Every structure is written in structure tokens, then in C-alpha cells.
Short mmCIF file of C-alpha atoms in Angstrom, two decimals:
data_model
loop_
_atom_site.label_atom_id
_atom_site.label_comp_id
_atom_site.label_asym_id
_atom_site.label_seq_id
_atom_site.Cartn_x
_atom_site.Cartn_y
_atom_site.Cartn_z
CA ASN A 1 -5.93 5.12 -6.18
CA LEU A 2 -4.45 7.32 -3.47
CA SER A 3 -5.01 10.97 -2.61
CA MET A 4 -4.40 13.20 0.41
CA PHE A 5 -5.74 16.35 1.99
CA GLU A 6 -4.97 18.41 5.08
CA HIS A 7 -7.65 18.75 7.75
CA PRO A 8 -7.31 21.76 10.09
CA ARG A 9 -7.93 19.69 13.24
CA ILE A 10 -6.73 16.15 12.53
CA GLY A 11 -3.82 16.72 10.15
CA THR A 12 -3.00 14.76 6.99
CA VAL A 13 -5.78 12.45 5.79
CA VAL A 14 -5.11 9.67 3.29
CA THR A 15 -7.87 8.44 0.97
CA VAL A 16 -7.43 5.03 -0.64
CA GLY A 17 -9.83 3.49 -3.12
CA SER A 18 -10.33 0.43 -5.29
CA LYS A 19 -13.13 0.73 -7.86
CA ASN A 20 -16.15 1.99 -5.86
CA VAL A 21 -14.89 1.21 -2.34
CA HIS A 22 -12.87 3.85 -0.48
CA LEU A 23 -11.51 4.28 3.01
CA VAL A 24 -9.72 7.09 4.82
CA PHE A 25 -7.20 7.17 7.63
CA ARG A 26 -5.20 9.79 9.51
CA LEU A 27 -1.55 9.55 8.62
CA ASP A 28 -0.43 10.18 12.21
CA HIS A 29 -2.88 7.56 13.58
CA SER A 30 -2.80 5.09 10.72
CA ASP A 31 -2.51 1.86 12.73
CA GLU A 32 -5.42 2.89 14.97
CA ASP A 33 -7.66 3.90 12.07
CA LEU A 34 -6.92 0.89 9.87
CA ALA A 35 -7.84 -1.37 12.80
CA LEU A 36 -11.38 0.03 12.96
CA PRO A 37 -14.03 -2.77 12.96
CA LEU A 38 -15.68 -1.13 9.93
CA TYR A 39 -12.66 -1.87 7.77
CA SER A 40 -12.82 -5.59 8.61
CA GLU A 41 -16.13 -5.93 6.76
CA VAL A 42 -16.06 -8.02 3.58
CA ARG A 43 -16.54 -5.09 1.21
CA TYR A 44 -13.33 -3.49 2.53
CA GLY A 45 -11.28 -6.67 2.13
CA PHE A 46 -9.19 -5.71 -0.90
CA VAL A 47 -8.95 -1.96 -0.28
CA SER A 48 -7.86 -2.57 3.34
CA LYS A 49 -4.91 -4.62 2.07
CA PHE A 50 -4.11 -1.82 -0.37
CA ALA A 51 -4.29 0.80 2.39
CA ARG A 52 -1.97 -1.19 4.66
CA LEU A 53 0.60 -1.47 1.86
CA ILE A 54 0.39 2.29 1.26
CA ASN A 55 0.74 2.99 4.97
CA GLN A 56 3.69 0.60 5.25
CA HIS A 57 5.44 2.36 2.38
CA LEU A 58 4.80 5.85 3.75
CA THR A 59 5.88 5.01 7.30
CA THR A 60 8.75 2.51 6.86
CA LYS A 61 10.08 2.48 3.29
CA MET A 62 10.56 6.18 2.54
CA SER A 63 13.12 8.51 3.98
CA VAL A 64 11.82 11.53 5.89
CA GLY A 65 12.68 13.74 2.91
CA GLN A 66 10.93 11.45 0.41
CA ARG A 67 7.85 11.21 2.60
CA ASP A 68 7.56 14.95 3.19
CA SER A 69 8.11 15.68 -0.52
CA PHE A 70 5.41 13.22 -1.59
CA ILE A 71 2.87 14.38 1.01
CA CYS A 72 3.34 18.05 0.06
CA GLU A 73 2.98 17.23 -3.64
CA ALA A 74 -0.15 15.11 -3.15
CA ILE A 75 -1.88 17.71 -0.96
CA ASP A 76 -0.95 20.66 -3.18
CA ASN A 77 -2.00 19.19 -6.53
CA GLY A 78 -5.17 17.38 -5.41
CA CYS A 79 -4.46 14.52 -7.80
CA ASN A 80 -5.07 10.79 -7.63
CA TYR A 81 -2.02 8.51 -7.65
CA ASN A 82 -2.89 5.25 -9.36
CA PHE A 83 -1.32 1.89 -8.54
CA GLU A 84 -1.73 -1.72 -9.50
CA ALA A 85 -2.07 -3.67 -6.25
CA CYS A 86 -0.20 -6.99 -6.63
CA LEU A 87 -1.06 -9.18 -3.65
CA LEU A 88 0.14 -12.74 -3.13
CA THR A 89 -3.23 -13.69 -1.64
CA ASP A 90 -5.09 -12.46 -4.72
CA GLN A 91 -2.79 -13.42 -7.56
CA HIS A 92 -4.08 -15.43 -10.50
CA LEU A 93 -2.39 -16.46 -13.76
CA VAL A 94 0.48 -13.99 -13.23
CA SER A 95 2.85 -14.76 -10.34
CA TYR A 96 4.13 -11.95 -8.08
CA GLU A 97 7.43 -11.89 -6.20
CA ARG A 98 5.86 -10.26 -3.15
CA ASP A 99 3.05 -7.94 -2.11
CA MET A 100 3.66 -4.65 -3.88
CA LEU A 101 2.04 -1.55 -5.33
CA ILE A 102 3.15 -0.67 -8.84
CA PHE A 103 2.64 2.99 -9.70
CA PHE A 104 1.52 3.80 -13.25
CA ALA A 105 -0.17 7.23 -13.58
CA ILE A 106 -1.39 10.44 -11.93
CA THR A 107 -4.92 11.57 -12.77
CA LYS A 108 -7.05 14.56 -11.90
CA TYR A 109 -10.73 15.35 -12.28
CA ASN A 110 -10.75 17.21 -15.57
CA GLU A 111 -12.35 17.43 -18.98
CA SER A 112 -11.09 14.46 -21.02
CA SER A 113 -10.30 16.84 -23.88
CA ASN A 114 -7.54 18.27 -21.66
CA GLY A 115 -5.86 14.87 -21.40
CA LEU A 116 -6.57 11.64 -19.56
CA VAL A 117 -3.67 11.96 -17.13
CA ALA A 118 -2.29 14.91 -15.17
CA GLU A 119 1.17 14.67 -16.71
CA SER A 120 3.24 12.48 -19.01
CA PRO A 121 3.34 8.93 -17.58
CA LEU A 122 7.11 8.69 -18.07
CA VAL A 123 7.66 11.91 -16.10
CA SER A 124 5.44 10.59 -13.28
CA ILE A 125 7.10 7.18 -13.28
CA ASP A 126 10.60 8.66 -12.98
CA ARG A 127 9.60 10.91 -10.09
CA MET A 128 7.72 8.19 -8.20
CA SER A 129 10.65 5.82 -8.66
CA ASP A 130 12.88 8.47 -7.07
CA LEU A 131 10.43 8.52 -4.14
CA GLY A 132 10.95 4.79 -3.59
CA PHE A 133 7.77 3.43 -5.17
CA ASP A 134 7.73 0.34 -7.37
CA VAL A 135 7.00 1.31 -10.98
CA THR A 136 6.44 -0.55 -14.24
CA ARG A 137 9.69 -2.20 -15.30
CA ILE A 138 9.47 -1.87 -19.07
CA HIS A 139 8.83 1.48 -20.75
CA LYS A 140 8.86 1.77 -24.51
CA GLN A 141 8.39 4.90 -26.64
CA VAL A 142 7.75 4.83 -30.35
CA PRO A 143 6.72 7.68 -32.70
CA PHE A 144 3.60 7.01 -34.71
CA SER A 145 1.75 8.63 -37.58
CA ASP A 146 0.01 7.42 -40.71
CA VAL A 147 3.13 7.93 -42.81
CA GLU A 148 5.77 6.46 -40.50
CA ASP A 149 7.21 2.95 -40.52
CA VAL A 150 5.28 0.94 -37.93
CA SER A 151 7.75 -1.96 -37.73
CA GLU A 152 9.16 -0.74 -34.39
CA ARG A 153 5.66 -0.46 -32.97
CA ASP A 154 4.82 -3.98 -34.16
CA GLU A 155 8.03 -5.35 -32.64
CA ILE A 156 7.13 -3.83 -29.25
CA ARG A 157 3.61 -5.20 -29.49
CA ASP A 158 4.97 -8.65 -30.23
CA GLN A 159 7.23 -8.47 -27.18
CA PHE A 160 4.33 -7.75 -24.82
CA PHE A 161 2.03 -10.17 -26.62
CA LYS A 162 4.35 -13.14 -26.16
CA GLN A 163 6.36 -12.50 -22.98
CA SER A 164 5.94 -14.93 -20.08
CA ASN A 165 4.24 -14.14 -16.76
CA SER A 166 2.63 -10.94 -18.01
CA GLU A 167 -0.80 -9.38 -18.42
CA GLY A 168 0.44 -7.24 -21.33
CA ALA A 169 0.93 -3.48 -21.62
CA VAL A 170 -0.94 -0.22 -21.15
CA VAL A 171 -0.52 2.06 -24.16
CA TYR A 172 -0.68 5.85 -23.75
CA VAL A 173 -1.16 7.76 -26.99
CA VAL A 174 0.54 11.13 -26.45
CA TYR A 175 -0.14 14.08 -28.73
CA ARG A 176 2.74 16.55 -29.05
CA TYR A 177 2.11 20.13 -30.17
CA PRO A 178 4.41 22.71 -31.82
CA ASP A 179 4.66 24.72 -28.57
CA GLY A 180 6.13 21.65 -26.82
CA SER A 181 3.02 20.81 -24.81
CA THR A 182 1.60 17.29 -24.73
CA HIS A 183 -1.51 15.50 -23.64
CA VAL A 184 -2.63 11.88 -23.51
CA GLY A 185 -5.50 11.55 -25.96
CA PHE A 186 -6.46 7.97 -25.26
CA VAL A 187 -5.32 4.86 -23.43
CA TYR A 188 -5.80 1.19 -24.19
CA LYS A 189 -4.50 -2.17 -22.99
CA TYR A 190 -2.56 -4.48 -25.26
CA LYS A 191 -3.07 -7.81 -23.54
CA ASN A 192 -0.75 -10.78 -23.43
CA ARG A 193 -1.96 -13.83 -25.37
CA ASN A 194 -1.34 -16.36 -22.59
CA TYR A 195 -3.06 -14.16 -20.03
CA VAL A 196 -6.27 -13.57 -21.99
CA GLY A 197 -6.40 -17.17 -23.17
CA TRP A 198 -6.07 -18.78 -19.76
CA ARG A 199 -8.33 -16.17 -18.18
CA ALA A 200 -11.06 -17.08 -20.68
CA VAL A 201 -10.56 -20.77 -19.90
CA ARG A 202 -10.80 -20.13 -16.17
CA GLU A 203 -13.93 -18.00 -16.65
CA LYS A 204 -15.71 -20.78 -18.52
CA MET A 205 -14.51 -23.54 -16.19
CA ARG A 206 -15.87 -21.66 -13.17
CA ALA A 207 -19.18 -21.30 -15.00
CA ARG A 208 -19.11 -25.06 -15.82
CA ALA A 209 -19.49 -24.26 -19.51
CA THR A 210 -19.50 -26.88 -22.25
CA LEU A 211 -16.49 -27.45 -24.48
CA GLY A 212 -18.41 -25.75 -27.29
CA ASP A 213 -18.93 -22.64 -25.18
CA LEU A 214 -15.24 -22.62 -24.29
CA GLU A 215 -14.23 -22.94 -27.95
CA ASN A 216 -16.52 -20.05 -28.96
CA ARG A 217 -15.14 -17.90 -26.16
CA LEU A 218 -11.55 -18.47 -27.28
CA ARG A 219 -12.43 -17.71 -30.89
CA ARG A 220 -13.78 -14.29 -29.86
CA LEU A 221 -10.60 -13.24 -28.03
CA HIS A 222 -8.71 -11.80 -30.98
CA VAL A 223 -9.23 -8.15 -31.90
CA GLU A 224 -7.33 -6.58 -34.80
CA MET A 225 -5.26 -3.55 -33.70
CA GLU A 226 -3.66 -2.53 -37.01
CA ASP A 227 -4.99 1.04 -37.08
CA TYR A 228 -4.04 1.88 -33.48
CA PRO A 229 -0.74 3.48 -32.46
#
């Protein structure tokens, strides 16, 4: 995740995090700050790579107008911008074309009853794409209720379940209200069958499990999703 704030003495500060490890750097002194000995420690290994990709994008891949627009937005709204970091040195099972950050959602500290993301993911994705960021390539929308035909939903699920070189899909369940407002009520992952299968195999092989343990692990992979949107 990425967020920014303005410090009265040192200017724009960028905060980058991965799980429970975060680092900060000054945007106008990014190369100097990211070269600090502290950030070469093992615990900063992944997030340092993430931070360098973010810095590279902000300083070399955006126009001046795109950069200024994004910085102003990020500082003003106080939100977290969430990316999937796809690094060639850390890839497994799914192959990447290159090192890249794929944007997927904007979040903000808030009561979950007010929605799990700050705005509709499709709105965020369109805007971030306009700012030059990589975004998810496939976006599908399908209406869902207890009385509607779910064949379109099942067709989309099948596509993500079977496609090659994929981890699957993230599903955002969006509630729409009569006044036109929306909020994301819950989020879940619909995983690709090859990905979860081979990941389970790898997990057991690394643990030097028996063939029986591996077979039991594979049998427990399947979870019925019929009642979910």
C-alpha cells in the first residue's frame, strides 16, 4: 500500500508498506533515502523493492501533470492506494512479463459498515489507468440477486477458474441504493484451480510431506461457492 502526506519542513513524504513492514522516504530526496543502510536489512527486502518501483513510476513514468495530480489527490484524501507487487525475483507459479505494480483498490480507515473501499473499484481503476499505472486487465460486472439468472456469473467464474497463468479473481460485492449511492459490502477471492492446486503441492513438497498428506491436502482445496454473488 502507498500513502502520502505533506510535512511543513521536508515536503512530500511517501509511505510504502507490505503487510506489517513499512518505510518512508522524501519524494524530493528519494534516491538518498531509499539507499539508507536501514532499508538494506532483511525485513525490508520486499518492501524496499516495492518502494523503488513506486519511486521509479513517480519520477520517470508519469508526466508532470499526472504526477502533480496524483500527489495532490493522495495528500488531500489521506487514503491508501493498494497494489499487487509483481516482481520477477519473487514470482512463483504465475509468470510475470516484467517487474510491475498492479493497482486494484483505494482504502481508507473507516467503519466497515461504511464500505470496505473508499470508492467503486472500477472508478478507481479507470482513474489510476489514466495516471499511467498498471491496472487489472480483466474487469467483469454482473448483476446478482436471489431471483436473477446466475448463468452469467457462473460463466465468469468458470473463465477465471480455468484460465492459464492466473491466480484467479478478486470479487467485490457492491450494494446499490435507490439514491444512487453504492458501497462494497464484502470482498472475496475466487482462486484459479491450477494456482491453488500447484501451490498446495509446493507447500507439501517443501514440508517433505508424505503422499498421503499431499492427497488429503488436495482433497480439502474445494469450497462450494453457490450462494455467493
